[in-house]
Tab-separated table of C-alpha atoms in Angstrom:
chain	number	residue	atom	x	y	z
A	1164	UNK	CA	44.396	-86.554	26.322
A	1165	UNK	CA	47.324	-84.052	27.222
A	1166	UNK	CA	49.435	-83.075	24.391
A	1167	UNK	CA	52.995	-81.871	24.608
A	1168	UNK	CA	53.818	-78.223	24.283
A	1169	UNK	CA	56.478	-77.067	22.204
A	1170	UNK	CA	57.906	-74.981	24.856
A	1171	UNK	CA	59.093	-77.803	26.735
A	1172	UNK	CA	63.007	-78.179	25.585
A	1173	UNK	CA	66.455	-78.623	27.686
A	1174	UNK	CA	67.397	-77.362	30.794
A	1175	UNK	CA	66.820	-73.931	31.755
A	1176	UNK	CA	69.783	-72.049	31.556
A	1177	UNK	CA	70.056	-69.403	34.443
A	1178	UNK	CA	71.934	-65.928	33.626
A	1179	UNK	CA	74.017	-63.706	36.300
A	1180	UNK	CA	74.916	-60.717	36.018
A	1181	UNK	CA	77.778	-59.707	37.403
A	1182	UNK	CA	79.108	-56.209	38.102
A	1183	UNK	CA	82.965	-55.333	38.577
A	1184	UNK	CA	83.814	-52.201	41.141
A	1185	UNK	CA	86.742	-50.011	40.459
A	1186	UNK	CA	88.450	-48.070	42.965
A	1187	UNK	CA	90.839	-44.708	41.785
A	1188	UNK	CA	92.957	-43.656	44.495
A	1189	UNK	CA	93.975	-39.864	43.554
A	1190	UNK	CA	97.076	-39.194	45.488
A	1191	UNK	CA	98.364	-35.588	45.840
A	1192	UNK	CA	101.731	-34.451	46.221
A	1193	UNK	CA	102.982	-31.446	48.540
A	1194	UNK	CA	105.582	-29.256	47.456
A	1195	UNK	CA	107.657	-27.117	49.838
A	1196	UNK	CA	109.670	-24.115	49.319
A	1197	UNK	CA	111.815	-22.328	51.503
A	1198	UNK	CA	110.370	-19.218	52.709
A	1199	UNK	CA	112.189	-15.696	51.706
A	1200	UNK	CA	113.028	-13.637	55.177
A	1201	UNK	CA	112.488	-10.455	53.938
A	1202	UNK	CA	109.076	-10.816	51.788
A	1203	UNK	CA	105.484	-9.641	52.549
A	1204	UNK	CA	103.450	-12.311	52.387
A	1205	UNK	CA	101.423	-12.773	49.233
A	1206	UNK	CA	97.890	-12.019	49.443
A	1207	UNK	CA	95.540	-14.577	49.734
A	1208	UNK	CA	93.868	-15.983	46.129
A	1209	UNK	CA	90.305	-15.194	45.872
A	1210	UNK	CA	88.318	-18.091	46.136
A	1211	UNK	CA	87.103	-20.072	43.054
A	1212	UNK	CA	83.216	-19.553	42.389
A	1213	UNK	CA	81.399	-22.855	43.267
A	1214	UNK	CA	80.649	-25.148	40.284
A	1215	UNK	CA	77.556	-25.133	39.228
A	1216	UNK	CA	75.908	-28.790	40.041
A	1217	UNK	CA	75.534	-30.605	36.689
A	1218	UNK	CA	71.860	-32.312	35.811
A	1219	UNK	CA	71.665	-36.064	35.653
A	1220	UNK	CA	70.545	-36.734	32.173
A	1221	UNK	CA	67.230	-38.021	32.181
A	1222	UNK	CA	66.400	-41.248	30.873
A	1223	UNK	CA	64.140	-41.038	27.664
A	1224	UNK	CA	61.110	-42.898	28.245
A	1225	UNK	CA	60.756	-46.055	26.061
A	1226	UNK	CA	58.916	-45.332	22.648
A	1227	UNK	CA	55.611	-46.986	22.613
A	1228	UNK	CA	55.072	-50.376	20.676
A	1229	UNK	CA	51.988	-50.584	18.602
A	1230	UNK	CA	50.459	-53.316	16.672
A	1231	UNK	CA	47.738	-53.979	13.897
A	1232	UNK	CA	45.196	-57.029	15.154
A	1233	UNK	CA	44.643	-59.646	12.913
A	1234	UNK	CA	40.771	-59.779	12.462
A	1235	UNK	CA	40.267	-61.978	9.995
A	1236	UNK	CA	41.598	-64.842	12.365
A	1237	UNK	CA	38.646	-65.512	14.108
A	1238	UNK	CA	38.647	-68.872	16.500
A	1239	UNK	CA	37.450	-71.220	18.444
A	1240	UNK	CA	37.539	-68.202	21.800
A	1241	UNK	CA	34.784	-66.238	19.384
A	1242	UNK	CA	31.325	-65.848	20.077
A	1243	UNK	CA	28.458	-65.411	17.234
A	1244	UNK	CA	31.254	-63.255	14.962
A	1245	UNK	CA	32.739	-63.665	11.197
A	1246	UNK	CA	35.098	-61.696	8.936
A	1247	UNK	CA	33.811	-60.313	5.771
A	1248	UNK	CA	34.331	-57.675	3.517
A	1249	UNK	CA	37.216	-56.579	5.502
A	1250	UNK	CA	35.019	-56.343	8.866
A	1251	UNK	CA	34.180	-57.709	12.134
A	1252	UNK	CA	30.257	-58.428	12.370
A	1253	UNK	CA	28.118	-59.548	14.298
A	1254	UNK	CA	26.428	-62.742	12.963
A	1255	UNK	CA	23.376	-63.220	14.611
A	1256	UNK	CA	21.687	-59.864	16.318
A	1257	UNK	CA	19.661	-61.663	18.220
A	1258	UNK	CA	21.705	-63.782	20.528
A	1259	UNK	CA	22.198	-63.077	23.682
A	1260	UNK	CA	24.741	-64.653	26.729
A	1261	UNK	CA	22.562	-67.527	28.385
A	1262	UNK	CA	22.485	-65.733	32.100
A	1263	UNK	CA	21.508	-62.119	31.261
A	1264	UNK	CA	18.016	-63.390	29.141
A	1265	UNK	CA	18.067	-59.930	28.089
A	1266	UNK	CA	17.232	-58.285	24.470
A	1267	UNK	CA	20.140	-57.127	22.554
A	1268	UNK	CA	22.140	-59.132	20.748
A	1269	UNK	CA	26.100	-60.031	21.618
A	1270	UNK	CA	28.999	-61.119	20.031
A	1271	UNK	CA	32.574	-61.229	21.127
A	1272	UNK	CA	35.985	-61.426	19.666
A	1273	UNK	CA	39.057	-62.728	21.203
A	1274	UNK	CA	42.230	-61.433	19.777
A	1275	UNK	CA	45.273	-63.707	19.215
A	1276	UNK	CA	48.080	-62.922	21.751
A	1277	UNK	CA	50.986	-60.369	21.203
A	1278	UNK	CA	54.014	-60.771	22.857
A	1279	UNK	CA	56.183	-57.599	22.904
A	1280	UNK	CA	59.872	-56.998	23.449
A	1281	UNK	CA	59.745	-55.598	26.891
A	1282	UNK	CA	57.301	-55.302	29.936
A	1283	UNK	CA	54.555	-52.895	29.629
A	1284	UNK	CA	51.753	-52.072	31.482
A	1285	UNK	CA	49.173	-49.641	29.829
A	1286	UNK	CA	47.341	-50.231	26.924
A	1287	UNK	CA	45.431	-48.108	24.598
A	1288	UNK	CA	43.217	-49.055	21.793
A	1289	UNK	CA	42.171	-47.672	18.550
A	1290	UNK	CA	39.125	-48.780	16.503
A	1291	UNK	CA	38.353	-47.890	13.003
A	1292	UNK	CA	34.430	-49.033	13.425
A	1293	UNK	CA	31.288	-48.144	12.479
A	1294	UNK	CA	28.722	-47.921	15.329
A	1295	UNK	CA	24.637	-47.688	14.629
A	1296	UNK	CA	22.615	-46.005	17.084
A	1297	UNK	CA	21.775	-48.606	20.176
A	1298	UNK	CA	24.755	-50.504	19.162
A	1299	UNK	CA	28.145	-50.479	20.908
A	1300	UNK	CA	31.619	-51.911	20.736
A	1301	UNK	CA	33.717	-52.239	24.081
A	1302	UNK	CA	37.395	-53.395	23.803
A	1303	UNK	CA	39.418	-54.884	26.904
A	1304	UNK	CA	42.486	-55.846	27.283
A	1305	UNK	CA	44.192	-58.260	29.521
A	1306	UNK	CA	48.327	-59.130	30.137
A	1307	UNK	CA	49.692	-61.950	30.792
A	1308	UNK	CA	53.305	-61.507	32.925
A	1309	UNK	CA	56.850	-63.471	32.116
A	1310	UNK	CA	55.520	-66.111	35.209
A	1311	UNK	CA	52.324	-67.136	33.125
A	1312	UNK	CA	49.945	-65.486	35.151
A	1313	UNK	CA	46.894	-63.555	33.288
A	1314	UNK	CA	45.625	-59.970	34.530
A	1315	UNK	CA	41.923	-59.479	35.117
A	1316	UNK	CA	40.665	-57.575	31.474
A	1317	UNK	CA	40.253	-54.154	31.579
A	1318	UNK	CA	38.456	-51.869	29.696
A	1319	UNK	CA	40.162	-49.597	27.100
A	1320	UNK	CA	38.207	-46.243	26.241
A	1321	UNK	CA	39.075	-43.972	23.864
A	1322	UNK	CA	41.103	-40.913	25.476
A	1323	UNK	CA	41.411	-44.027	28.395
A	1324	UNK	CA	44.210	-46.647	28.011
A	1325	UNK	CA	43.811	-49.682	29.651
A	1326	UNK	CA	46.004	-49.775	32.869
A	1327	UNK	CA	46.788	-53.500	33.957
A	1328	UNK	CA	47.990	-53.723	37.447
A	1329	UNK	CA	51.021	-55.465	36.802
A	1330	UNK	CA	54.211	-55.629	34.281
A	1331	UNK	CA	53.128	-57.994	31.436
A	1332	UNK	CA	54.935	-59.561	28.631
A	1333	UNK	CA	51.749	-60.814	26.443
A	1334	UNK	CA	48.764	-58.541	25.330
A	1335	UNK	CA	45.652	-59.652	24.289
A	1336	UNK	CA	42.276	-57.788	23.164
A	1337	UNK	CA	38.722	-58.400	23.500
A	1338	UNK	CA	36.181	-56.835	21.875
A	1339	UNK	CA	32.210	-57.268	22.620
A	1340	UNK	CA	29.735	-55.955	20.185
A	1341	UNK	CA	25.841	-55.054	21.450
A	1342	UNK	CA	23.129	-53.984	19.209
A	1343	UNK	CA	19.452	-53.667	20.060
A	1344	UNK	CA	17.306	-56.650	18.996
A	1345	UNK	CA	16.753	-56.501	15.019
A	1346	UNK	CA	18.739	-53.711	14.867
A	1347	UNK	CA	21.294	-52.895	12.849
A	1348	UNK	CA	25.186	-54.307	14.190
A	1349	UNK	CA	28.631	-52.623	14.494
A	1350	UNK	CA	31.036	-53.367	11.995
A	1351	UNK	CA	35.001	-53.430	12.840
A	1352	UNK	CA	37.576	-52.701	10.383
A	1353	UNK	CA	40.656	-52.125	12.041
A	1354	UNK	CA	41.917	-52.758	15.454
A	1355	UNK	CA	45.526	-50.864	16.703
A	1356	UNK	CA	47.100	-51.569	20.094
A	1357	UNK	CA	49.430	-49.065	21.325
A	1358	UNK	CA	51.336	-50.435	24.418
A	1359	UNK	CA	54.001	-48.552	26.893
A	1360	UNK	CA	54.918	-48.810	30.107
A	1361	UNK	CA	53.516	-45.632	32.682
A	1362	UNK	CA	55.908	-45.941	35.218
A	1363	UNK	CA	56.815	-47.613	38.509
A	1364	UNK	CA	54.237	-49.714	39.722
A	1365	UNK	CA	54.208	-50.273	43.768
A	1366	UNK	CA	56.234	-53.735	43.989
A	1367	UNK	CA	54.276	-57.392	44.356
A	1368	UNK	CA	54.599	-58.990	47.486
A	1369	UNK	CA	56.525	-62.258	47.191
A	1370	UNK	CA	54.869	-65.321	47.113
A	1371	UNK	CA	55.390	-66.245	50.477
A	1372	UNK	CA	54.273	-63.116	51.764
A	1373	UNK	CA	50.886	-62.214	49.771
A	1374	UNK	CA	47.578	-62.405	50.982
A	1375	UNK	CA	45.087	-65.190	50.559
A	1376	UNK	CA	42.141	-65.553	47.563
A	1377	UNK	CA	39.630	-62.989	48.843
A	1378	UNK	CA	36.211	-64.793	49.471
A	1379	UNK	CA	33.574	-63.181	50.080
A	1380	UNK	CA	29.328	-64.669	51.371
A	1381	UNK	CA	27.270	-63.677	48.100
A	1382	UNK	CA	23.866	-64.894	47.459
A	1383	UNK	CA	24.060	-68.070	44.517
A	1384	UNK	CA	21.350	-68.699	41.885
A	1385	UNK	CA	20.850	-71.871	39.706
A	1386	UNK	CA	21.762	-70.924	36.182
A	1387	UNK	CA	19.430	-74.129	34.299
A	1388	UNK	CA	19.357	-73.010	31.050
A	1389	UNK	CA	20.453	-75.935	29.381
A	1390	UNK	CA	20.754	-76.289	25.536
A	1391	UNK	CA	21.452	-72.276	25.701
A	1392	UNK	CA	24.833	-70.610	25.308
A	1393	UNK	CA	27.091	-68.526	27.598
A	1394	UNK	CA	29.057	-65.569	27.220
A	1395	UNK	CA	32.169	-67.286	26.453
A	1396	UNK	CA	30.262	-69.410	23.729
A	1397	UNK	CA	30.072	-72.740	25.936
A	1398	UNK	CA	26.625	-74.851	25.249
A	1399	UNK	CA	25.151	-75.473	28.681
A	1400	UNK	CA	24.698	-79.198	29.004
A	1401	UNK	CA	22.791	-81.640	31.382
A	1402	UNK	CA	24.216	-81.460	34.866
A	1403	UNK	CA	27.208	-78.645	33.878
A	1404	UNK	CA	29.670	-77.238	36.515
A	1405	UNK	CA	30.651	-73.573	35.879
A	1406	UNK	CA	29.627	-69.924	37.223
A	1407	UNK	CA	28.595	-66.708	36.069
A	1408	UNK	CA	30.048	-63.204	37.942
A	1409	UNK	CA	28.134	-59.750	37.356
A	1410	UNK	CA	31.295	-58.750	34.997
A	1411	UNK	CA	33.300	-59.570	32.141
A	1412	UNK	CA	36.398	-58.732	33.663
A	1413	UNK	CA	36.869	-62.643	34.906
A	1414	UNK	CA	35.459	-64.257	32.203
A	1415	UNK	CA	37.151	-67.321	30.900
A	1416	UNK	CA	37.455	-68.228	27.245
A	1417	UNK	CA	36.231	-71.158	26.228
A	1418	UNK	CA	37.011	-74.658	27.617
A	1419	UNK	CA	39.560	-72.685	29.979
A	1420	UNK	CA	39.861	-72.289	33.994
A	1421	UNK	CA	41.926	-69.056	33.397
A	1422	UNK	CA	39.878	-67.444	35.853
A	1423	UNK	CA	37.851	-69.536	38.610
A	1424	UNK	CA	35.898	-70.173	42.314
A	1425	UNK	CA	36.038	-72.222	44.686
A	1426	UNK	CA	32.071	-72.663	45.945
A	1427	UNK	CA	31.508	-73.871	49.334
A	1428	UNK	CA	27.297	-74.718	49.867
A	1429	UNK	CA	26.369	-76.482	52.597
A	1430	UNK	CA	27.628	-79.939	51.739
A	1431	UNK	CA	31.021	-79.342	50.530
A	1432	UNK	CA	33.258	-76.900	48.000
A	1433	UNK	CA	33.742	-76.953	43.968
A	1434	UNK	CA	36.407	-75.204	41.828
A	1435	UNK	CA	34.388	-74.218	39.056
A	1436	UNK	CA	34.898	-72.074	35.654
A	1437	UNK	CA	34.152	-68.576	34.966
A	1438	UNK	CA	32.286	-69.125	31.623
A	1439	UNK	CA	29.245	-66.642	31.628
A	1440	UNK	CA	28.810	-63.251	32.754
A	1441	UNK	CA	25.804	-62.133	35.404
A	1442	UNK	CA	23.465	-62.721	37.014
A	1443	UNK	CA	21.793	-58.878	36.911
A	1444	UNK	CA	24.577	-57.299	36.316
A	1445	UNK	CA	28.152	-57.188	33.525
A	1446	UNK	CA	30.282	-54.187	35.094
A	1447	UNK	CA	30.302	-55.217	38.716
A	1448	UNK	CA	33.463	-56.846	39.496
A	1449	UNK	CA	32.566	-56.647	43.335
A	1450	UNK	CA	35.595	-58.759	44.431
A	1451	UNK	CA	37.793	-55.584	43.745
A	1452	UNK	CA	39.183	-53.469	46.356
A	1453	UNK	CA	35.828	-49.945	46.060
A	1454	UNK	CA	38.490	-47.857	44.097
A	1455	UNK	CA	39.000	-50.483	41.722
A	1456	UNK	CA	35.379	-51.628	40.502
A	1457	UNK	CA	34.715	-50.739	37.444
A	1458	UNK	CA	31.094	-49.255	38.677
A	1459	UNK	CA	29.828	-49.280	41.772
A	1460	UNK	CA	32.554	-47.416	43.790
A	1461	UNK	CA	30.418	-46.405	46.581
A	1462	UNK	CA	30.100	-50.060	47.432
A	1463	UNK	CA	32.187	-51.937	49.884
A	1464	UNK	CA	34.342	-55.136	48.792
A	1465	UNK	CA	32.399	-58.446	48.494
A	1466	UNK	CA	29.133	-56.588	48.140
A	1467	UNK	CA	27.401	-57.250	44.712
A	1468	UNK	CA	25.384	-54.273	43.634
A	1469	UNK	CA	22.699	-56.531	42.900
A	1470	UNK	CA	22.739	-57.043	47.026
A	1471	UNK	CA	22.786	-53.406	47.823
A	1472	UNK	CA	19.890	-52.762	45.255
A	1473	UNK	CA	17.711	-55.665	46.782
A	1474	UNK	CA	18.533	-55.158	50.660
A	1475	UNK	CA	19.327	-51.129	50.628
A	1476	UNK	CA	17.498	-49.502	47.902
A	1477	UNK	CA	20.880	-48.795	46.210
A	1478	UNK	CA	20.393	-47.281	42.230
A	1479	UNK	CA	16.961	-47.157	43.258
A	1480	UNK	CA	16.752	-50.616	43.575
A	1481	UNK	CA	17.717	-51.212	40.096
A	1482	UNK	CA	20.378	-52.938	38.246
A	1483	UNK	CA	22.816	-51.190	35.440
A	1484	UNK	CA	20.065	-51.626	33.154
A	1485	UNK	CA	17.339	-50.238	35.439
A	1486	UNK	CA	15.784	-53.630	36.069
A	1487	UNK	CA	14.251	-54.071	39.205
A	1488	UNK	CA	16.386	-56.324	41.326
A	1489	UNK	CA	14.056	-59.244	42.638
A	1490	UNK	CA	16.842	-61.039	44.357
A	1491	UNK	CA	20.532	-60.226	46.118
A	1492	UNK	CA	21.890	-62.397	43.462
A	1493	UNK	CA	25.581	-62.180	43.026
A	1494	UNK	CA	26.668	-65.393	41.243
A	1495	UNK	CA	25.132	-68.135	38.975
A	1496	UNK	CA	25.689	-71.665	39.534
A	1497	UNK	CA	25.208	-74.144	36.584
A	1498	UNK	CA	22.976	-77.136	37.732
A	1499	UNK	CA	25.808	-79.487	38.611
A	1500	UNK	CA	27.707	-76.850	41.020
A	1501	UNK	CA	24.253	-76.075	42.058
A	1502	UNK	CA	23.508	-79.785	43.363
A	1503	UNK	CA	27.484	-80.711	44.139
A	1504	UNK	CA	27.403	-77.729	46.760
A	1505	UNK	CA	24.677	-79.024	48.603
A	1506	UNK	CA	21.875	-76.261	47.112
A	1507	UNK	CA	18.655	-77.361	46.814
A	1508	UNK	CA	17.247	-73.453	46.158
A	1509	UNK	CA	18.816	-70.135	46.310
A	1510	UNK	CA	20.853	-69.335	48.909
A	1511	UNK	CA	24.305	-68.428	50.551
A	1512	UNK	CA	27.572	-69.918	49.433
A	1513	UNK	CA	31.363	-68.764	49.902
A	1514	UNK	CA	32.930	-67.796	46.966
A	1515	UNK	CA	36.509	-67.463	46.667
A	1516	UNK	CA	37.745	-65.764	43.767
A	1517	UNK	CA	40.797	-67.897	43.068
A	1518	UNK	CA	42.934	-65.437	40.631
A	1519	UNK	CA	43.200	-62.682	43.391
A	1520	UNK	CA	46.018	-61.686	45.217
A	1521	UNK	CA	48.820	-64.290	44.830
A	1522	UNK	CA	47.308	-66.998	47.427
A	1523	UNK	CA	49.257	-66.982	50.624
A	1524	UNK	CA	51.758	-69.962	51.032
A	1525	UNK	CA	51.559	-71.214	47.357
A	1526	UNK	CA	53.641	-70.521	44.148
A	1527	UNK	CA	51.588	-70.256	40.600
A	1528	UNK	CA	52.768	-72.129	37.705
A	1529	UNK	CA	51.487	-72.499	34.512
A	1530	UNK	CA	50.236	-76.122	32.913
A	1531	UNK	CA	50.124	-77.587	29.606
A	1532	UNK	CA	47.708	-80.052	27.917
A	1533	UNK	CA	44.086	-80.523	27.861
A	1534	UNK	CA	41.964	-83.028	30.023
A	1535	UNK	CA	44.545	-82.679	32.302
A	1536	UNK	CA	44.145	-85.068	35.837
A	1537	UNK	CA	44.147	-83.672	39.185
A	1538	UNK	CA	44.550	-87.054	41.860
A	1539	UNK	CA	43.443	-87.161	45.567
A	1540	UNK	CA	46.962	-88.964	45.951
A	1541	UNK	CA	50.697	-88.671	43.959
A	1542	UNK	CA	49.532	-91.679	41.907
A	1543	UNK	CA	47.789	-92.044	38.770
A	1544	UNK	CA	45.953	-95.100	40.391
A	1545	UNK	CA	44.453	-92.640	42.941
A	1546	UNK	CA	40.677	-91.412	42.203
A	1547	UNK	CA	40.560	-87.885	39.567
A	1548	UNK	CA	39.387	-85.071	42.087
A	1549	UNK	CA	39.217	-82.794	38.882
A	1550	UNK	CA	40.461	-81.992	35.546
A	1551	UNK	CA	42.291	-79.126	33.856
A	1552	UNK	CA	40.416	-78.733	30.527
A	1553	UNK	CA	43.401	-76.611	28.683
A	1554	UNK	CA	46.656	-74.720	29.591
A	1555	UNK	CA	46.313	-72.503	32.642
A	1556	UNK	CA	47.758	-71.184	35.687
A	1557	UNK	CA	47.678	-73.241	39.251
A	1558	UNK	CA	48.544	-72.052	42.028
A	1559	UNK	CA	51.275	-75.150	44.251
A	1560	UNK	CA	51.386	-75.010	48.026
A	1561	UNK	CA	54.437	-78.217	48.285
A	1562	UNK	CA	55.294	-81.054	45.955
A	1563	UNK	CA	56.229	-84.675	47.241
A	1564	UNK	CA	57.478	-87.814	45.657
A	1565	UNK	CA	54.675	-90.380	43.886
A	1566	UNK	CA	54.187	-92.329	41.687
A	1567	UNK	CA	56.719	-92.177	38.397
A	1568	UNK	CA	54.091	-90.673	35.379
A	1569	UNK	CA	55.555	-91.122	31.899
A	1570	UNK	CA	54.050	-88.960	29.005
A	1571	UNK	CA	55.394	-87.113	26.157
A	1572	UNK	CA	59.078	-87.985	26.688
A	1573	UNK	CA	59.133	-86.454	29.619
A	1574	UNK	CA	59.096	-88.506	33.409
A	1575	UNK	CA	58.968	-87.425	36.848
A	1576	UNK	CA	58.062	-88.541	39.993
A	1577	UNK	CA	57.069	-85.238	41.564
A	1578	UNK	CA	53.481	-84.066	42.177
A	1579	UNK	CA	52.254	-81.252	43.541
A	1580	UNK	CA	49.623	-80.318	45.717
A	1581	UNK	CA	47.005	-77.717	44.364
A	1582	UNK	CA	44.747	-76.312	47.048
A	1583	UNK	CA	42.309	-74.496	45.166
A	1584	UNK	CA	41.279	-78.434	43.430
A	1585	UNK	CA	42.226	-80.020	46.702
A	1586	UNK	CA	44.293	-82.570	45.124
A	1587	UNK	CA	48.001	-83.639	43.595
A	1588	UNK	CA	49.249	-82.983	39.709
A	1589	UNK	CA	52.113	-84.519	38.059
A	1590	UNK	CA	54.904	-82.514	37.284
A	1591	UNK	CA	55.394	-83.431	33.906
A	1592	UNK	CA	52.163	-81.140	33.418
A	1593	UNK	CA	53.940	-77.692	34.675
A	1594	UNK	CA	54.946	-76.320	31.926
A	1595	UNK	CA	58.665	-75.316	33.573
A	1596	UNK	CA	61.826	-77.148	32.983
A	1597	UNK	CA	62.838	-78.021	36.360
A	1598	UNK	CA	61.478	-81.640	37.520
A	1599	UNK	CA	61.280	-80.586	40.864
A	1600	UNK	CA	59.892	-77.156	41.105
A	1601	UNK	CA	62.189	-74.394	42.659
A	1602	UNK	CA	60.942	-72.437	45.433
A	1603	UNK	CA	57.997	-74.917	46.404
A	1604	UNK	CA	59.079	-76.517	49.836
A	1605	UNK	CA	58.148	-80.434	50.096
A	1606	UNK	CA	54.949	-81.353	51.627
C-alpha cells in the first residue's frame, strides 16, 4: 500500500531572477581658444605609455565539503554486516551473492544519503580499516541530481576520487567487504567523504533531444537458485522476476527498481530489477561507452567479456577470476523472467539497460510509495501491468486524462504513460507538485 511522502506540500513556488542593465553616457566637452598670431606652435605632448591590461580576478574554487558516515546505522539496504565495538564486520565469512557460487565470503554496506549545500561531482573516500591478507574493502559512491535521478556507482580508490558523470545534490557510499572462505574479515572504523566539484562538465542534452536506452543482444542464463540470497540481500523465491549484470555498478538495493531492463525473449519483453551481480563476472559494466568500463577497455560496447572470453579467446578465455568461461553469458534471469520471456534454455535476449542516456522522447520523474500500480489503461479498474516496489525514478513519454485516483489527500486525474513498463501511472504517485506534469506533452 503506497504511503505519502513528506515532501509532498503546497504549490511549487517558481523563482526569477531578474537582472537590471545600466547605461553611463560619458559626454565630453570641447573647449576653444583663440589662437595667438604670432606664436610657434607648441610641441606636440609625448604620448601616454599604454596601460598595462589589468587581470580578471580569479574565482577561488569552492572549499571541499567533507563528512563523517554514520556506521553504526546499519539497515534494511545491508547485506550479512553489524556494528560492534566501534566497527563494520562482516558477519558471516562464508556467504556469498547467490549468482557468483564462488568461495569468499561478502558483505555490503549501504550508507545513509548526504545531501550537501551545492552541486558536486567528485568524490573521494577515506577509510580508517583494517584489512587481513585475502580480504578487501571496495567503497563506491553514487549521486543522485536535484531532478531525482541516481548516477551509476563508481568506485572510489585511494589517491582516486570517485568522478560521477553528472552534477549531484545527494551522495551516498557503498562499501563491499571480501575475505577468503574461513578467513579472517575486514573491520571498518571510520568512513570520511570528501566531496567538490572538478570543473565544467560537457552539458546534458535536453530531454527531448537525448538518445534512447542503449540495448544491446547478450547471451541470458536462468539464475534458479531459489531459497539462496543475492547481492543486494533479496531471498530468491519460487518463480522470482529480477536480473543479475557482470557489475556492481547497477545494482539495486533492496526491494528497489533504481536501476533496471527491459528483457525481450522470444515471446514478449519484462522490466525487471537489478538485484544480483554476475553471471562470471562483477567489474564488467559492458553497457558503457569502451573508455568508460571499469575493466575491459579493449572491448567494444554491448560486448560482455564473458562473450569475448568464450567466442575469441579474450583473457585467455578466462573470467576476472581466471575461471574458464564455459558460456558467453552476460546476464542472469531469475526463473520467472526466464519463463515470462519465452526461454525455455539459454539463449539470446535484448536487453535494454533502462537508466542510460536520458531515453529519447520521455521526461524522468521521481515516484513515491511502495507497491505502487502501473495500469494498461488511465483507470484503476484497468488490469496492473506492473508494480513499483519503492520510490524510484520513471522515465514519462505523455500524460492524458483518466480516471480521478484519490489517495493520501491528494487527487488527480492525470496518468502518465511509462514506456519502459508499457503502461499508465497516476499522478498522485510523482512525487512533484504540479498535477499535470510540466514539460510532458499529452498523449
Amino acid at each position: 500500500m503506497p504511503t505519502p511522502s513528506p515532501r509532498r506540500g503546497g504549490p511549487r513556488t517558481r523563482r526569477a531572477l531578474s537582472g537590471t542593465v545600466c547605461l553611463l553616457a560619458l559626454a565630453g566637452a570641447a573647449l576653444a581658444a583663440a589662437p595667438a598670431p604670432a606664436a610657434a606652435p607648441a610641441p606636440a605632448a609625448a604620448p601616454a605609455p599604454a596601460a598595462e591590461p589589468v587581470p580578471a580576478a580569479r574565482a577561488e574554487p569552492p572549499v571541499p565539503v567533507s563528512w563523517r558516515a554514520d556506521l553504526s546505522r546499519t539497515g534494511a539496504d545491508d547485506v550479512n554486516v553489524h556494528h560492534d565495538a566501534g566497527a563494520l564486520r562482516v558477519r558471516d565469512g562464508s556467504f556469498g551473492p547467490a549468482s557468483l557460487g564462488r568461495d569468499r565470503g561478502y558483505a555490503s554496506a549501504v550508507l545513509e544519503t548526504h545531501h550537501v549545500d551545492r552541486p558536486v561531482d567528485r568524490v573521494a573516500v577515506e577509510l580508517d580499516a583494517t584489512v587481513p591478507e585475502a580480504a578487501a574493502v571496495e567503497a563506491d559512491v553514487r549521486g543522485r541530481t536535484a531532478g531525482g535521478t541516481w548516477t551509476e556507482w563508481r568506485r572510489a580508490a585511494p589517491g582516486a576520487p570517485a568522478q560521477l558523470p553528472r552534477d549531484v545534490v545527494d551522495v551516498q557510499a557503498r562499501l563491499t567487504l571480501w575475505n577468503a572462505e574461513g578467513g579472517p574479515t575486514a573491520t571498518v572504523r571510520a568512513v570520511t567523504l570528501t566531496a567538490d566539484d572538478a570543473g565544467p562538465a560537457p552539458a546534458e542534452p535536453a530531454p527531448t533531444t537525448r538518445a534512447s536506452a542503449f540495448s544491446a543482444r547478450v547471451y541470458a542464463t536462468r539464475e534458479g537458485l531459489v531459497g539462496h540470497t543475492t547481492a543486494n540481500g533479496h531471498v530468491i523465491q519460487t518463480n522470482d522476476h529480477f536480473v543479475a549484470l557482470p557489475s556492481r555498478r547497477a545494482l539495486s538495493p533492496a526491494g528497489s527498481a533504481q536501476y533496471a531492463v527491459q528483457v525481450c525473449g522470444p515471446a514478449r519483453c519484462e522490466t525487471a530489477p537489478v538485484w544480483d551481480v554476475g553471471p562470471w563476472n562483477t567489474h564488467d559494466d559492458h553497457w558503457n561507452p569502451s573508455a568508460q568500463r571499469e575493466q575491459w577497455k579493449d572491448l567494444p560496447q554491448g560486448r560482455p567479456q564473458a562473450q569475448a572470453a568464450y567466442e575469441d579467446g579474450h583473457n585467455g578465455g578466462r573470467d576476472e577470476f581466471g575461471r574458464q568461461v564455459a558460456n558467453p553469458a552476460g546476464i542472469d534471469l531469475a526463473d520467472g523472467t526466464f519463463y515470462n520471456v519465452g526461454l525455455y534454455d539459454n539463449g539470446w535476449v535484448t536487453v535494454t539497460y533502462l537508466w542510460t542516456e536520458g531515453g529519447g522522447d520521455t521526461t524522468s520523474f521521481p515516484t513515491w510509495g511502495t507497491d505502487v500500480s502501473v495500469r494498461q489503461q488511465a483507470t484503476t479498474e484497468s488490469a496492473r501491468v506492473a508494480s513499483l516496489p519503492g520510490p524510484t525514478t520513471v522515465r514519462v513519454r505523455c500524460q492524458v486524462h483518466g480516471r480521478l485516483v484519490e489517495y493520501g489527500g491528494y487527487g488527480n486525474d492525470a496518468w502518465s504513460y511509462l514506456p519502459d513498463y508499457g503502461g499508465y501511472l497516476s499522478n498522485v504517485f510523482i512525487d512533484t507538485a504540479d498535477a499535470w506534469l510540466p514539460d510532458v506533452p499529452a498523449c
